[in-house]
Amino acid sequence: MTATNTPQQPTLNQTPTAVNRNVPFVPQIVVIEGPSGAGKDTIIKELIHRYPDRFAKLVSVATRAMRPYESEGHPYHFVDNPTFDAMVQSGDIFEFTIRHGEKRGMSERYINDLFAEHKIPLKDCDLVGVRALKSRFNHVTTIFVTADKAEIERRLHGRGDAPDDIVRRLQDYDHCVLDAPHYDYVINNVDLQKTIDKILNIIYNKGYGKQ
Ligand code: ADP
């Protein structure tokens, strides 16, 4: 599979915006899910860039070894096995997966820490994670972003993914989009700016307040 042309990188509003402090903060979690290449990371980064004092990425807890270029919180809260198990025992980690012996999960404490700073945690999350979040928190908004397969392929090439990864991600695409109807909202992420505006509107209508 070869890309026929290189995708344009989306144009972004580069100016961070202050949050309107008169609007009450409603603690809520916003899940942004979708097939690889749909734009989840880009959207999450843009929301945080625009409103750094309102949004933050929700970072999972993981037992895998930290790589040389990584640090605490980037991309995980790194803990050892006994610490992870204790966090599960105490109920703090309320959802986790084990792959190749490495554990990764979501911690309630880190979510509450963000709420205490009046920040909305943003997270990509499959349906198992969504169910766990919804069973533990009152306000969870789930948004599925997607794009058509040919566009996804162009974006994966444009992002510089390895050819094998592109093949695998395109295979996963068909399976992944079947989950779309189970999310609260589905957005076709064609124009990034419009996607961001739609997401802000969704959050606003859920009670978070106009920026
Ligand atoms: P994901 O996190 O869902 O795997 P990324 O955020 O890494 O996807 O986006 C994949 C590529 O697509 C990136 O190169 C990004 O710049 C680009 N991209 C994201 N949104 C759009 C868009 N609306 N239009 C064009 N390119 C986009």
CSV table of C-alpha atoms and ligand atoms in Angstrom, one decimal:
chain,number,residue,atom,x,y,z
A,1,MET,CA,0.0,0.0,0.0
A,2,THR,CA,1.5,3.3,-1.0
A,3,ALA,CA,0.3,6.8,-0.3
A,4,THR,CA,-0.5,8.8,-3.4
A,5,ASN,CA,0.3,12.2,-1.9
A,6,THR,CA,1.6,13.6,1.4
A,7,PRO,CA,-1.1,15.0,3.6
A,8,GLN,CA,-1.1,18.6,4.6
A,9,GLN,CA,-0.4,19.1,8.3
A,10,PRO,CA,-3.5,20.7,9.8
A,11,THR,CA,-3.3,24.4,10.5
A,12,LEU,CA,-3.8,25.2,14.2
A,13,ASN,CA,-4.7,28.1,16.3
A,14,GLN,CA,-1.4,28.7,18.1
A,15,THR,CA,-2.6,31.1,20.8
A,16,PRO,CA,-3.3,29.6,24.2
A,17,THR,CA,-6.6,31.1,25.7
A,18,ALA,CA,-7.3,31.9,29.3
A,19,VAL,CA,-10.3,30.1,30.8
A,20,ASN,CA,-13.2,32.2,31.9
A,21,ARG,CA,-13.0,32.0,35.6
A,22,ASN,CA,-16.6,33.1,36.1
A,23,VAL,CA,-17.9,29.8,34.7
A,24,PRO,CA,-18.2,27.1,37.4
A,25,PHE,CA,-16.0,24.1,36.9
A,26,VAL,CA,-17.9,20.8,36.4
A,27,PRO,CA,-15.6,17.8,37.1
A,28,GLN,CA,-15.8,15.6,34.0
A,29,ILE,CA,-13.7,13.2,32.0
A,30,VAL,CA,-13.5,13.4,28.2
A,31,VAL,CA,-12.6,10.3,26.3
A,32,ILE,CA,-11.3,10.8,22.8
A,33,GLU,CA,-11.0,7.5,21.0
A,34,GLY,CA,-10.8,6.4,17.3
A,35,PRO,CA,-8.6,4.4,14.9
A,36,SER,CA,-4.9,5.0,14.8
A,37,GLY,CA,-4.2,8.0,12.6
A,38,ALA,CA,-7.7,9.6,13.1
A,39,GLY,CA,-6.1,12.4,15.1
A,40,LYS,CA,-6.6,11.6,18.8
A,41,ASP,CA,-3.2,12.8,19.9
A,42,THR,CA,-3.3,15.9,17.8
A,43,ILE,CA,-6.7,16.9,19.2
A,44,ILE,CA,-5.7,16.2,22.8
A,45,LYS,CA,-2.5,18.2,22.4
A,46,GLU,CA,-4.4,21.1,20.7
A,47,LEU,CA,-7.0,21.3,23.5
A,48,ILE,CA,-4.3,21.4,26.1
A,49,HIS,CA,-2.3,23.9,24.1
A,50,ARG,CA,-5.3,26.2,23.8
A,51,TYR,CA,-6.5,25.8,27.3
A,52,PRO,CA,-3.5,24.7,29.4
A,53,ASP,CA,-5.3,25.6,32.7
A,54,ARG,CA,-8.4,23.7,31.8
A,55,PHE,CA,-7.3,20.4,30.1
A,56,ALA,CA,-4.7,17.8,30.9
A,57,LYS,CA,-3.8,14.4,29.5
A,58,LEU,CA,-4.8,11.6,31.9
A,59,VAL,CA,-1.7,9.5,32.3
A,60,SER,CA,-2.0,5.8,33.0
A,61,VAL,CA,0.1,4.0,35.6
A,62,ALA,CA,2.5,1.3,34.2
A,63,THR,CA,4.9,-1.2,35.4
A,64,ARG,CA,7.1,-1.4,32.3
A,65,ALA,CA,10.7,-0.1,32.5
A,66,MET,CA,11.2,3.6,31.8
A,67,ARG,CA,13.1,4.1,28.5
A,68,PRO,CA,16.1,6.5,28.5
A,69,TYR,CA,14.1,9.3,26.7
A,70,GLU,CA,11.1,9.0,29.1
A,71,SER,CA,10.5,10.5,32.5
A,72,GLU,CA,7.9,10.2,35.3
A,73,GLY,CA,4.5,11.1,33.8
A,74,HIS,CA,5.7,10.9,30.2
A,75,PRO,CA,4.2,8.8,28.9
A,76,TYR,CA,3.2,6.9,32.1
A,77,HIS,CA,3.4,7.1,35.9
A,78,PHE,CA,6.0,4.5,36.3
A,79,VAL,CA,5.7,2.2,39.3
A,80,ASP,CA,7.1,-1.2,40.2
A,81,ASN,CA,5.0,-4.3,40.4
A,82,PRO,CA,4.3,-4.3,44.2
A,83,THR,CA,3.3,-0.7,44.1
A,84,PHE,CA,1.0,-1.4,41.2
A,85,ASP,CA,-0.6,-4.3,43.0
A,86,ALA,CA,-1.0,-2.3,46.2
A,87,MET,CA,-2.8,0.4,44.2
A,88,VAL,CA,-5.1,-2.2,42.8
A,89,GLN,CA,-5.7,-3.7,46.3
A,90,SER,CA,-6.6,-0.2,47.7
A,91,GLY,CA,-9.1,0.3,44.8
A,92,ASP,CA,-7.1,3.3,43.5
A,93,ILE,CA,-6.4,1.5,40.2
A,94,PHE,CA,-9.9,0.6,39.0
A,95,GLU,CA,-9.1,-0.7,35.5
A,96,PHE,CA,-6.0,-2.4,34.2
A,97,THR,CA,-4.6,-4.7,31.5
A,98,ILE,CA,-1.7,-7.1,31.6
A,99,ARG,CA,0.3,-7.6,28.4
A,100,HIS,CA,3.5,-9.6,28.2
A,101,GLY,CA,3.6,-9.4,32.0
A,102,GLU,CA,3.5,-5.6,32.0
A,103,LYS,CA,0.6,-4.0,33.8
A,104,ARG,CA,-1.1,-0.7,32.8
A,105,GLY,CA,-4.1,0.9,34.5
A,106,MET,CA,-6.1,4.0,35.4
A,107,SER,CA,-5.7,5.5,38.9
A,108,GLU,CA,-8.6,7.4,40.6
A,109,ARG,CA,-6.2,9.5,42.6
A,110,TYR,CA,-4.6,11.0,39.5
A,111,ILE,CA,-8.0,11.9,38.1
A,112,ASN,CA,-9.1,13.5,41.4
A,113,ASP,CA,-5.7,15.4,41.5
A,114,LEU,CA,-6.7,16.9,38.1
A,115,PHE,CA,-10.2,17.8,39.3
A,116,ALA,CA,-8.7,19.5,42.3
A,117,GLU,CA,-6.8,21.8,39.8
A,118,HIS,CA,-10.1,22.3,37.9
A,119,LYS,CA,-8.7,20.5,34.9
A,120,ILE,CA,-10.6,18.1,32.6
A,121,PRO,CA,-8.7,14.9,32.1
A,122,LEU,CA,-8.5,13.9,28.4
A,123,LYS,CA,-7.9,10.2,27.5
A,124,ASP,CA,-8.0,7.8,24.6
A,125,CYS,CA,-9.9,4.8,25.9
A,126,ASP,CA,-11.4,1.6,24.5
A,127,LEU,CA,-14.9,0.4,25.5
A,128,VAL,CA,-13.7,-1.6,28.5
A,129,GLY,CA,-12.0,1.5,29.9
A,130,VAL,CA,-15.0,3.6,29.1
A,131,ARG,CA,-17.3,1.2,31.1
A,132,ALA,CA,-14.8,1.3,34.1
A,133,LEU,CA,-14.7,5.1,34.0
A,134,LYS,CA,-18.5,5.4,33.7
A,135,SER,CA,-19.0,3.1,36.6
A,136,ARG,CA,-16.7,5.2,38.8
A,137,PHE,CA,-17.3,8.8,37.7
A,138,ASN,CA,-20.6,10.7,37.2
A,139,HIS,CA,-19.6,12.8,34.2
A,140,VAL,CA,-17.8,11.0,31.4
A,141,THR,CA,-18.2,12.2,27.9
A,142,THR,CA,-17.0,9.8,25.1
A,143,ILE,CA,-16.2,11.0,21.7
A,144,PHE,CA,-15.1,8.8,18.8
A,145,VAL,CA,-13.1,10.6,16.1
A,146,THR,CA,-12.6,9.0,12.7
A,147,ALA,CA,-11.7,9.6,9.0
A,148,ASP,CA,-12.1,7.5,6.0
A,149,LYS,CA,-9.6,4.7,5.4
A,150,ALA,CA,-7.8,6.2,2.5
A,151,GLU,CA,-7.3,9.4,4.5
A,152,ILE,CA,-6.1,7.4,7.5
A,153,GLU,CA,-3.5,5.7,5.3
A,154,ARG,CA,-2.3,9.1,4.0
A,155,ARG,CA,-2.0,10.3,7.6
A,156,LEU,CA,-0.1,7.3,8.8
A,157,HIS,CA,2.4,7.7,5.9
A,158,GLY,CA,2.5,11.5,6.6
A,159,ARG,CA,3.3,10.7,10.3
A,160,GLY,CA,6.2,8.6,9.2
A,161,ASP,CA,4.9,5.3,10.6
A,162,ALA,CA,6.8,2.2,9.5
A,163,PRO,CA,5.3,0.2,6.6
A,164,ASP,CA,4.5,-2.8,8.8
A,165,ASP,CA,2.8,-0.7,11.4
A,166,ILE,CA,0.7,1.0,8.7
A,167,VAL,CA,-0.5,-2.4,7.4
A,168,ARG,CA,-1.4,-3.5,10.9
A,169,ARG,CA,-3.1,-0.2,11.8
A,170,LEU,CA,-5.2,-0.3,8.6
A,171,GLN,CA,-6.2,-3.9,9.5
A,172,ASP,CA,-7.2,-2.7,13.0
A,173,TYR,CA,-9.2,0.2,11.4
A,174,ASP,CA,-12.2,-2.0,10.3
A,175,HIS,CA,-12.5,-3.6,13.7
A,176,CYS,CA,-12.0,-0.3,15.6
A,177,VAL,CA,-14.7,1.7,13.7
A,178,LEU,CA,-17.3,-0.9,14.8
A,179,ASP,CA,-17.1,0.5,18.3
A,180,ALA,CA,-18.1,4.0,17.1
A,181,PRO,CA,-21.9,3.7,17.9
A,182,HIS,CA,-21.1,2.9,21.5
A,183,TYR,CA,-19.5,6.4,22.1
A,184,ASP,CA,-21.7,9.4,23.0
A,185,TYR,CA,-20.5,11.4,19.9
A,186,VAL,CA,-18.9,10.5,16.6
A,187,ILE,CA,-16.9,13.2,14.7
A,188,ASN,CA,-15.5,12.8,11.3
A,189,ASN,CA,-12.2,14.6,11.8
A,190,VAL,CA,-11.8,16.2,8.4
A,191,ASP,CA,-11.0,19.8,9.4
A,192,LEU,CA,-9.1,19.9,12.7
A,193,GLN,CA,-10.2,23.3,13.7
A,194,LYS,CA,-13.9,22.4,13.2
A,195,THR,CA,-13.3,19.2,15.2
A,196,ILE,CA,-11.9,21.1,18.1
A,197,ASP,CA,-14.8,23.5,18.0
A,198,LYS,CA,-17.3,20.7,18.0
A,199,ILE,CA,-15.6,19.1,21.0
A,200,LEU,CA,-15.6,22.4,22.9
A,201,ASN,CA,-19.3,22.7,22.1
A,202,ILE,CA,-20.0,19.2,23.3
A,203,ILE,CA,-18.1,19.9,26.6
A,204,TYR,CA,-19.8,23.3,26.9
A,205,ASN,CA,-23.3,21.8,26.4
A,206,LYS,CA,-22.5,19.2,29.1
A,207,GLY,CA,-22.1,22.0,31.6
A,208,TYR,CA,-18.4,22.9,31.6
A,209,GLY,CA,-18.8,26.4,30.4
A,210,LYS,CA,-17.8,28.6,27.5
A,211,GLN,CA,-14.1,29.5,27.3
B,1,ADP,P1,-3.8,9.2,16.5
B,1,ADP,O1,-3.4,9.8,17.8
B,1,ADP,O2,-5.3,9.0,16.4
B,1,ADP,O3,-3.1,8.0,16.1
B,1,ADP,P2,-2.5,11.5,15.3
B,1,ADP,O4,-3.0,12.6,16.2
B,1,ADP,O5,-1.1,11.0,15.5
B,1,ADP,O6,-3.5,10.3,15.3
B,1,ADP,O7,-2.7,12.0,13.8
B,1,ADP,C1,-2.2,11.3,12.7
B,1,ADP,C2,-1.6,12.2,11.7
B,1,ADP,O8,-2.7,12.9,11.1
B,1,ADP,C3,-0.7,13.3,12.2
B,1,ADP,O9,0.4,13.5,11.3
B,1,ADP,C4,-1.6,14.6,12.3
B,1,ADP,O10,-0.9,15.7,12.2
B,1,ADP,C5,-2.6,14.3,11.2
B,1,ADP,N1,-3.9,14.9,11.4
B,1,ADP,C6,-4.6,14.9,12.5
B,1,ADP,N2,-5.8,15.5,12.3
B,1,ADP,C7,-5.9,15.9,11.0
B,1,ADP,C8,-6.8,16.5,10.2
B,1,ADP,N3,-8.0,16.9,10.6
B,1,ADP,N4,-6.5,16.7,8.9
B,1,ADP,C9,-5.3,16.3,8.4
B,1,ADP,N5,-4.3,15.7,9.1
B,1,ADP,C10,-4.6,15.5,10.4
